[in-house]
Structure formats: C-alpha cells, structure tokens
Amino acid sequence: TWQHIFIPVLPTAMLSYACAPMPYVLGLLARHAPALAKEPVEEEVLYVHLETGKIAGGAEPSDEAPSLPRPISQALERSLGVHLRNGKKSRLDNQAVADAVLNLCMVQLLGHYRRCLAPPPPPAAPPARERRDGLHPRMDDEAFFSGAPQFSQPFLRAMRSSQLLEAFVREYADMSDESRKHSAFERACAAPLAMVADTRPSARGELLSRAASAAAAA
C-alpha cells in the first residue's frame, strides 16, 4: 500500500503540498495547472495527464538508479502488452492488469520474505529489545537480500533505503493469520507459480515466462 501523501483532487488552498520534499501522488484539475506552475515545485516531479496520457517533467534517468530486474520487467511487459491489445478491442481489464503487476513483480521480488522471519515469541515471553537498524525485529535482512535471485539482489538492496520496503515488511510480518487469508499478496505467494526453490536465473526466467503466459491468459 502507498505509505505517503495521496490526495485524489488537490484544492487550490493546498497547492503548496506539491512542494513537499517527500513522495506523493496528487490529483489536480486542469484549470488549476497555471496556479501550480507558480509554486516552487521540485524538478523531479512527474506530471501525468489522465485524459491524454501524456507524461511530462521528472528528473533525468540516473545511471546509479536501480532498474527493475530485466527478467521481471520483460515478463511484465509481455503480459501488460497482451492486456493493452485486448483493451483496444474491448474494455481494458483493470483487474487483470493489477494481477499481472502483483504476480510478475511484487511476488517475484518480495514473496520470499516469510522465509526470512523468525517465529513470533510466545505470548508469555518478555518483549524482545527491538532492533532499530533492520527491516523488522524478526527479519534476517541479509537472508532476505541474498535469498532473492541474483538478478534481483541489486534492486532489493537499493530499495533498502526506502521507507516503502520497511513499511511493507512490517505490515506483512505483523499481519494476523485472519488478515493474511484475505490478502491478495499472500494468496498470490501461495499459488503454484508464485515461487520456486531453484532461484538460478535460468529457472527463474522459465518460471516468469510461464507466469506471464498464465497472467496474460487470465
């Protein structure tokens, strides 16, 4: 889930929110764009015109910025391409697109997190001293990063400095069993095509190819 500022329609009295030095998603009516242009908005802000699909702004790509692992991005592109082509013939299936992102991106990158969690202490046990430098008090961070496929490790390690990864791990690590049953992410992780024990690039690429085909056919 998005952990930062999200305002579907930004009132003119709150245009200064677009100058916040943090991640955000803000909706703005087109007629208010001239007023926003007068605000000292950061150069990195990306503008997406929802009616025309045009994208403007944003910082120049950096060579140091990690890219989504290629096997994952290729599988995702194939699946989304099928859905976009089908969407031109009929209405775009938003749920199928969301499922493709979930299965081919989120699950492949983060689905092994539970294998790196220590079991919770018994209710009667005294509270353990919480670590301040890790993703979660029960998480073996290094096992999480090194347990991912080799081609995903640089991307995940780069994500370590983001609040989103820490918020994700803490939310799912502390999730109740009942809530876990209703989590689309947890259900996707438990699916037969979700994860494989053999994480060699060749095996992983084959899995992603099969998963992309299944997602596109859904």
PDB file of C-alpha atoms in Angstrom:
ATOM      1  CA  THR A   1       0.000   0.000   0.000  1.00  0.00           C
ATOM      2  CA  TRP A   2       1.074   3.607  -0.623  1.00  0.00           C
ATOM      3  CA  GLN A   3       2.611   4.966   2.582  1.00  0.00           C
ATOM      4  CA  HIS A   4       2.964   8.615   1.590  1.00  0.00           C
ATOM      5  CA  ILE A   5       0.769  11.614   0.696  1.00  0.00           C
ATOM      6  CA  PHE A   6      -2.193  10.780  -1.532  1.00  0.00           C
ATOM      7  CA  ILE A   7      -4.848  13.387  -2.361  1.00  0.00           C
ATOM      8  CA  PRO A   8      -7.191  12.465  -5.256  1.00  0.00           C
ATOM      9  CA  VAL A   9      -8.146  16.105  -6.002  1.00  0.00           C
ATOM     10  CA  LEU A  10      -5.928  18.813  -4.580  1.00  0.00           C
ATOM     11  CA  PRO A  11      -7.772  22.019  -3.518  1.00  0.00           C
ATOM     12  CA  THR A  12      -6.204  25.283  -4.626  1.00  0.00           C
ATOM     13  CA  ALA A  13      -5.640  26.222  -0.991  1.00  0.00           C
ATOM     14  CA  MET A  14      -3.329  23.193  -0.678  1.00  0.00           C
ATOM     15  CA  LEU A  15      -1.206  23.632  -3.817  1.00  0.00           C
ATOM     16  CA  SER A  16       1.859  24.064  -1.614  1.00  0.00           C
ATOM     17  CA  TYR A  17       1.612  20.322  -0.856  1.00  0.00           C
ATOM     18  CA  ALA A  18       3.152  19.794  -4.314  1.00  0.00           C
ATOM     19  CA  CYS A  19       6.347  21.359  -2.925  1.00  0.00           C
ATOM     20  CA  ALA A  20       6.689  18.753  -0.172  1.00  0.00           C
ATOM     21  CA  PRO A  21      10.157  17.114  -0.111  1.00  0.00           C
ATOM     22  CA  MET A  22       8.725  13.596   0.010  1.00  0.00           C
ATOM     23  CA  PRO A  23       6.965  11.133  -2.303  1.00  0.00           C
ATOM     24  CA  TYR A  24       3.350  11.942  -3.099  1.00  0.00           C
ATOM     25  CA  VAL A  25       0.523  11.278  -5.530  1.00  0.00           C
ATOM     26  CA  LEU A  26      -1.682  14.317  -6.086  1.00  0.00           C
ATOM     27  CA  GLY A  27      -4.634  14.847  -8.402  1.00  0.00           C
ATOM     28  CA  LEU A  28      -5.099  18.298  -9.916  1.00  0.00           C
ATOM     29  CA  LEU A  29      -7.851  19.761 -12.067  1.00  0.00           C
ATOM     30  CA  ALA A  30      -6.502  21.022 -15.402  1.00  0.00           C
ATOM     31  CA  ARG A  31      -7.796  24.542 -14.771  1.00  0.00           C
ATOM     32  CA  HIS A  32      -5.597  24.779 -11.673  1.00  0.00           C
ATOM     33  CA  ALA A  33      -2.382  23.923 -13.566  1.00  0.00           C
ATOM     34  CA  PRO A  34      -1.412  27.600 -14.139  1.00  0.00           C
ATOM     35  CA  ALA A  35      -1.633  28.262 -10.400  1.00  0.00           C
ATOM     36  CA  LEU A  36       0.503  25.206  -9.679  1.00  0.00           C
ATOM     37  CA  ALA A  37       3.126  26.440 -12.168  1.00  0.00           C
ATOM     38  CA  LYS A  38       3.729  29.412  -9.874  1.00  0.00           C
ATOM     39  CA  GLU A  39       4.662  27.138  -6.960  1.00  0.00           C
ATOM     40  CA  PRO A  40       8.326  26.155  -6.357  1.00  0.00           C
ATOM     41  CA  VAL A  41       7.738  22.502  -7.290  1.00  0.00           C
ATOM     42  CA  GLU A  42      10.784  20.205  -7.406  1.00  0.00           C
ATOM     43  CA  GLU A  43      12.183  19.401 -10.855  1.00  0.00           C
ATOM     44  CA  GLU A  44      11.813  15.664 -10.158  1.00  0.00           C
ATOM     45  CA  VAL A  45       8.008  15.861 -10.072  1.00  0.00           C
ATOM     46  CA  LEU A  46       6.356  13.808 -12.811  1.00  0.00           C
ATOM     47  CA  TYR A  47       3.133  15.065 -14.427  1.00  0.00           C
ATOM     48  CA  VAL A  48       0.651  12.617 -15.983  1.00  0.00           C
ATOM     49  CA  HIS A  49      -2.312  13.997 -17.944  1.00  0.00           C
ATOM     50  CA  LEU A  50      -5.002  11.400 -17.356  1.00  0.00           C
ATOM     51  CA  GLU A  51      -7.160  12.400 -20.327  1.00  0.00           C
ATOM     52  CA  THR A  52      -4.423  12.455 -22.970  1.00  0.00           C
ATOM     53  CA  GLY A  53      -1.966  10.013 -21.416  1.00  0.00           C
ATOM     54  CA  LYS A  54       0.891  12.484 -21.889  1.00  0.00           C
ATOM     55  CA  ILE A  55       3.735  12.453 -19.365  1.00  0.00           C
ATOM     56  CA  ALA A  56       5.965  15.441 -18.641  1.00  0.00           C
ATOM     57  CA  GLY A  57       8.597  16.519 -16.161  1.00  0.00           C
ATOM     58  CA  GLY A  58      10.582  14.183 -13.976  1.00  0.00           C
ATOM     59  CA  ALA A  59      14.305  14.030 -13.342  1.00  0.00           C
ATOM     60  CA  GLU A  60      16.701  12.727 -15.962  1.00  0.00           C
ATOM     61  CA  PRO A  61      17.355   8.977 -15.505  1.00  0.00           C
ATOM     62  CA  SER A  62      20.450   8.329 -13.425  1.00  0.00           C
ATOM     63  CA  ASP A  63      22.933   5.568 -14.135  1.00  0.00           C
ATOM     64  CA  GLU A  64      23.002   4.928 -10.388  1.00  0.00           C
ATOM     65  CA  ALA A  65      19.250   4.469 -10.095  1.00  0.00           C
ATOM     66  CA  PRO A  66      18.379   0.752  -9.953  1.00  0.00           C
ATOM     67  CA  SER A  67      16.144  -0.598 -12.671  1.00  0.00           C
ATOM     68  CA  LEU A  68      13.541  -3.295 -12.270  1.00  0.00           C
ATOM     69  CA  PRO A  69      15.325  -6.623 -12.904  1.00  0.00           C
ATOM     70  CA  ARG A  70      15.191  -7.372 -16.620  1.00  0.00           C
ATOM     71  CA  PRO A  71      13.609 -10.869 -16.423  1.00  0.00           C
ATOM     72  CA  ILE A  72      10.802  -9.375 -14.321  1.00  0.00           C
ATOM     73  CA  SER A  73      10.320  -6.288 -16.478  1.00  0.00           C
ATOM     74  CA  GLN A  74      10.261  -8.373 -19.670  1.00  0.00           C
ATOM     75  CA  ALA A  75       7.650 -10.768 -18.283  1.00  0.00           C
ATOM     76  CA  LEU A  76       5.588  -7.836 -17.058  1.00  0.00           C
ATOM     77  CA  GLU A  77       5.843  -6.042 -20.404  1.00  0.00           C
ATOM     78  CA  ARG A  78       4.698  -9.160 -22.282  1.00  0.00           C
ATOM     79  CA  SER A  79       1.704  -9.652 -20.045  1.00  0.00           C
ATOM     80  CA  LEU A  80       0.692  -5.985 -19.995  1.00  0.00           C
ATOM     81  CA  GLY A  81       1.127  -5.816 -23.765  1.00  0.00           C
ATOM     82  CA  VAL A  82      -1.426  -8.580 -24.207  1.00  0.00           C
ATOM     83  CA  HIS A  83      -3.898  -6.834 -21.913  1.00  0.00           C
ATOM     84  CA  LEU A  84      -3.414  -3.480 -23.662  1.00  0.00           C
ATOM     85  CA  ARG A  85      -4.010  -5.052 -27.070  1.00  0.00           C
ATOM     86  CA  ASN A  86      -7.113  -6.778 -25.758  1.00  0.00           C
ATOM     87  CA  GLY A  87      -8.215  -3.481 -24.221  1.00  0.00           C
ATOM     88  CA  LYS A  88      -8.295  -1.874 -27.665  1.00  0.00           C
ATOM     89  CA  LYS A  89     -10.841  -4.469 -28.800  1.00  0.00           C
ATOM     90  CA  SER A  90     -12.961  -4.171 -25.683  1.00  0.00           C
ATOM     91  CA  ARG A  91     -12.701  -2.568 -22.280  1.00  0.00           C
ATOM     92  CA  LEU A  92      -9.333  -2.815 -20.524  1.00  0.00           C
ATOM     93  CA  ASP A  93      -9.449  -5.416 -17.763  1.00  0.00           C
ATOM     94  CA  ASN A  94      -8.084  -3.412 -14.828  1.00  0.00           C
ATOM     95  CA  GLN A  95      -8.157  -6.418 -12.513  1.00  0.00           C
ATOM     96  CA  ALA A  96      -6.072  -8.481 -14.935  1.00  0.00           C
ATOM     97  CA  VAL A  97      -3.526  -5.661 -15.144  1.00  0.00           C
ATOM     98  CA  ALA A  98      -3.374  -5.438 -11.338  1.00  0.00           C
ATOM     99  CA  ASP A  99      -2.947  -9.219 -11.093  1.00  0.00           C
ATOM    100  CA  ALA A 100      -0.091  -9.120 -13.605  1.00  0.00           C
ATOM    101  CA  VAL A 101       1.766  -6.493 -11.562  1.00  0.00           C
ATOM    102  CA  LEU A 102       1.087  -8.430  -8.371  1.00  0.00           C
ATOM    103  CA  ASN A 103       2.218 -11.833  -9.658  1.00  0.00           C
ATOM    104  CA  LEU A 104       5.012 -10.863 -12.029  1.00  0.00           C
ATOM    105  CA  CYS A 105       6.538  -8.068  -9.979  1.00  0.00           C
ATOM    106  CA  MET A 106       5.544  -7.934  -6.303  1.00  0.00           C
ATOM    107  CA  VAL A 107       5.514 -11.674  -5.645  1.00  0.00           C
ATOM    108  CA  GLN A 108       8.717 -12.311  -7.575  1.00  0.00           C
ATOM    109  CA  LEU A 109      10.596  -9.589  -5.705  1.00  0.00           C
ATOM    110  CA  LEU A 110       9.165  -9.877  -2.206  1.00  0.00           C
ATOM    111  CA  GLY A 111       7.330 -13.200  -1.982  1.00  0.00           C
ATOM    112  CA  HIS A 112      10.156 -14.966  -0.130  1.00  0.00           C
ATOM    113  CA  TYR A 113      10.092 -12.556   2.839  1.00  0.00           C
ATOM    114  CA  ARG A 114       8.379 -15.007   5.217  1.00  0.00           C
ATOM    115  CA  ARG A 115      11.234 -17.486   4.907  1.00  0.00           C
ATOM    116  CA  CYS A 116      13.475 -14.838   6.477  1.00  0.00           C
ATOM    117  CA  LEU A 117      11.277 -14.176   9.505  1.00  0.00           C
ATOM    118  CA  ALA A 118      11.885 -15.771  12.899  1.00  0.00           C
ATOM    119  CA  PRO A 119       8.727 -17.152  14.534  1.00  0.00           C
ATOM    120  CA  PRO A 120       6.975 -14.747  16.901  1.00  0.00           C
ATOM    121  CA  PRO A 121       7.779 -15.221  20.600  1.00  0.00           C
ATOM    122  CA  PRO A 122       5.229 -16.985  22.820  1.00  0.00           C
ATOM    123  CA  PRO A 123       2.659 -14.662  24.429  1.00  0.00           C
ATOM    124  CA  ALA A 124       4.182 -15.147  27.899  1.00  0.00           C
ATOM    125  CA  ALA A 125       7.708 -14.285  26.773  1.00  0.00           C
ATOM    126  CA  PRO A 126       9.116 -10.887  27.785  1.00  0.00           C
ATOM    127  CA  PRO A 127       9.217  -8.401  24.910  1.00  0.00           C
ATOM    128  CA  ALA A 128      12.465  -8.568  22.993  1.00  0.00           C
ATOM    129  CA  ARG A 129      14.553  -5.461  22.549  1.00  0.00           C
ATOM    130  CA  GLU A 130      13.587  -4.031  19.163  1.00  0.00           C
ATOM    131  CA  ARG A 131      16.316  -3.529  16.581  1.00  0.00           C
ATOM    132  CA  ARG A 132      16.459  -0.043  15.132  1.00  0.00           C
ATOM    133  CA  ASP A 133      18.608  -0.805  12.108  1.00  0.00           C
ATOM    134  CA  GLY A 134      16.638  -3.566  10.385  1.00  0.00           C
ATOM    135  CA  LEU A 135      13.521  -4.017   8.325  1.00  0.00           C
ATOM    136  CA  HIS A 136      11.756  -5.799  11.202  1.00  0.00           C
ATOM    137  CA  PRO A 137      12.803  -7.110  14.644  1.00  0.00           C
ATOM    138  CA  ARG A 138      12.247 -10.718  13.486  1.00  0.00           C
ATOM    139  CA  MET A 139      13.635 -10.272   9.971  1.00  0.00           C
ATOM    140  CA  ASP A 140      17.047 -11.563   8.880  1.00  0.00           C
ATOM    141  CA  ASP A 141      17.781  -8.760   6.431  1.00  0.00           C
ATOM    142  CA  GLU A 142      20.804 -10.385   4.829  1.00  0.00           C
ATOM    143  CA  ALA A 143      18.901 -13.641   4.307  1.00  0.00           C
ATOM    144  CA  PHE A 144      16.148 -11.653   2.621  1.00  0.00           C
ATOM    145  CA  PHE A 145      18.518  -9.955   0.185  1.00  0.00           C
ATOM    146  CA  SER A 146      20.771 -12.932  -0.530  1.00  0.00           C
ATOM    147  CA  GLY A 147      17.787 -15.303  -0.743  1.00  0.00           C
ATOM    148  CA  ALA A 148      16.422 -13.476  -3.786  1.00  0.00           C
ATOM    149  CA  PRO A 149      17.547 -14.425  -7.310  1.00  0.00           C
ATOM    150  CA  GLN A 150      20.918 -12.924  -8.111  1.00  0.00           C
ATOM    151  CA  PHE A 151      19.484 -10.604 -10.745  1.00  0.00           C
ATOM    152  CA  SER A 152      17.030  -9.153  -8.193  1.00  0.00           C
ATOM    153  CA  GLN A 153      19.511  -8.564  -5.377  1.00  0.00           C
ATOM    154  CA  PRO A 154      20.918  -5.172  -6.513  1.00  0.00           C
ATOM    155  CA  PHE A 155      17.383  -3.809  -6.903  1.00  0.00           C
ATOM    156  CA  LEU A 156      16.279  -5.070  -3.485  1.00  0.00           C
ATOM    157  CA  ARG A 157      19.406  -3.760  -1.767  1.00  0.00           C
ATOM    158  CA  ALA A 158      18.793  -0.364  -3.343  1.00  0.00           C
ATOM    159  CA  MET A 159      15.231  -0.483  -2.017  1.00  0.00           C
ATOM    160  CA  ARG A 160      16.616  -0.998   1.485  1.00  0.00           C
ATOM    161  CA  SER A 161      16.982   2.757   1.910  1.00  0.00           C
ATOM    162  CA  SER A 162      13.319   3.384   1.077  1.00  0.00           C
ATOM    163  CA  GLN A 163      10.588   3.656   3.662  1.00  0.00           C
ATOM    164  CA  LEU A 164       8.268   1.683   1.395  1.00  0.00           C
ATOM    165  CA  LEU A 165      10.197  -1.572   1.793  1.00  0.00           C
ATOM    166  CA  GLU A 166      10.377  -1.255   5.559  1.00  0.00           C
ATOM    167  CA  ALA A 167       6.677  -0.379   5.764  1.00  0.00           C
ATOM    168  CA  PHE A 168       5.820  -3.374   3.564  1.00  0.00           C
ATOM    169  CA  VAL A 169       7.816  -5.845   5.673  1.00  0.00           C
ATOM    170  CA  ARG A 170       6.465  -4.505   8.947  1.00  0.00           C
ATOM    171  CA  GLU A 171       2.880  -4.592   7.716  1.00  0.00           C
ATOM    172  CA  TYR A 172       3.034  -8.167   6.460  1.00  0.00           C
ATOM    173  CA  ALA A 173       5.263  -9.560   9.198  1.00  0.00           C
ATOM    174  CA  ASP A 174       2.821  -8.373  11.876  1.00  0.00           C
ATOM    175  CA  MET A 175      -0.306  -9.330   9.944  1.00  0.00           C
ATOM    176  CA  SER A 176      -2.745 -11.617  11.745  1.00  0.00           C
ATOM    177  CA  ASP A 177      -3.488 -15.055  10.309  1.00  0.00           C
ATOM    178  CA  GLU A 178      -7.054 -13.976   9.608  1.00  0.00           C
ATOM    179  CA  SER A 179      -5.933 -10.888   7.694  1.00  0.00           C
ATOM    180  CA  ARG A 180      -3.393 -12.989   5.831  1.00  0.00           C
ATOM    181  CA  LYS A 181      -6.203 -15.144   4.454  1.00  0.00           C
ATOM    182  CA  HIS A 182      -7.752 -12.080   2.809  1.00  0.00           C
ATOM    183  CA  SER A 183      -4.501 -10.643   1.452  1.00  0.00           C
ATOM    184  CA  ALA A 184      -4.211 -10.818  -2.346  1.00  0.00           C
ATOM    185  CA  PHE A 185      -0.422 -10.724  -1.996  1.00  0.00           C
ATOM    186  CA  GLU A 186      -0.315 -13.666   0.422  1.00  0.00           C
ATOM    187  CA  ARG A 187      -2.690 -15.685  -1.754  1.00  0.00           C
ATOM    188  CA  ALA A 188      -0.505 -14.977  -4.777  1.00  0.00           C
ATOM    189  CA  CYS A 189       2.588 -16.096  -2.859  1.00  0.00           C
ATOM    190  CA  ALA A 190       0.894 -19.401  -2.082  1.00  0.00           C
ATOM    191  CA  ALA A 191      -0.055 -20.056  -5.740  1.00  0.00           C
ATOM    192  CA  PRO A 192       1.820 -22.881  -7.520  1.00  0.00           C
ATOM    193  CA  LEU A 193       3.564 -20.494  -9.947  1.00  0.00           C
ATOM    194  CA  ALA A 194       4.450 -17.939  -7.312  1.00  0.00           C
ATOM    195  CA  MET A 195       7.884 -19.048  -6.131  1.00  0.00           C
ATOM    196  CA  VAL A 196      10.385 -21.837  -6.794  1.00  0.00           C
ATOM    197  CA  ALA A 197      13.135 -23.253  -4.621  1.00  0.00           C
ATOM    198  CA  ASP A 198      15.614 -23.180  -7.516  1.00  0.00           C
ATOM    199  CA  THR A 199      16.437 -19.477  -7.861  1.00  0.00           C
ATOM    200  CA  ARG A 200      19.030 -19.796 -10.622  1.00  0.00           C
ATOM    201  CA  PRO A 201      18.449 -17.134 -13.308  1.00  0.00           C
ATOM    202  CA  SER A 202      17.578 -19.779 -15.907  1.00  0.00           C
ATOM    203  CA  ALA A 203      14.984 -21.445 -13.677  1.00  0.00           C
ATOM    204  CA  ARG A 204      13.615 -18.104 -12.569  1.00  0.00           C
ATOM    205  CA  GLY A 205      13.324 -16.872 -16.142  1.00  0.00           C
ATOM    206  CA  GLU A 206      11.417 -20.024 -17.094  1.00  0.00           C
ATOM    207  CA  LEU A 207       9.057 -19.522 -14.159  1.00  0.00           C
ATOM    208  CA  LEU A 208       8.444 -15.895 -15.103  1.00  0.00           C
ATOM    209  CA  SER A 209       7.749 -16.876 -18.685  1.00  0.00           C
ATOM    210  CA  ARG A 210       5.177 -19.437 -17.542  1.00  0.00           C
ATOM    211  CA  ALA A 211       3.684 -16.963 -15.057  1.00  0.00           C
ATOM    212  CA  ALA A 212       3.451 -14.262 -17.741  1.00  0.00           C
ATOM    213  CA  SER A 213       1.624 -16.651 -20.045  1.00  0.00           C
ATOM    214  CA  ALA A 214      -0.778 -17.593 -17.256  1.00  0.00           C
ATOM    215  CA  ALA A 215      -1.355 -13.951 -16.317  1.00  0.00           C
ATOM    216  CA  ALA A 216      -1.979 -12.958 -19.927  1.00  0.00           C
ATOM    217  CA  ALA A 217      -4.447 -15.783 -20.387  1.00  0.00           C
ATOM    218  CA  ALA A 218      -6.359 -14.884 -17.226  1.00  0.00           C
TER     219      ALA A 218
END
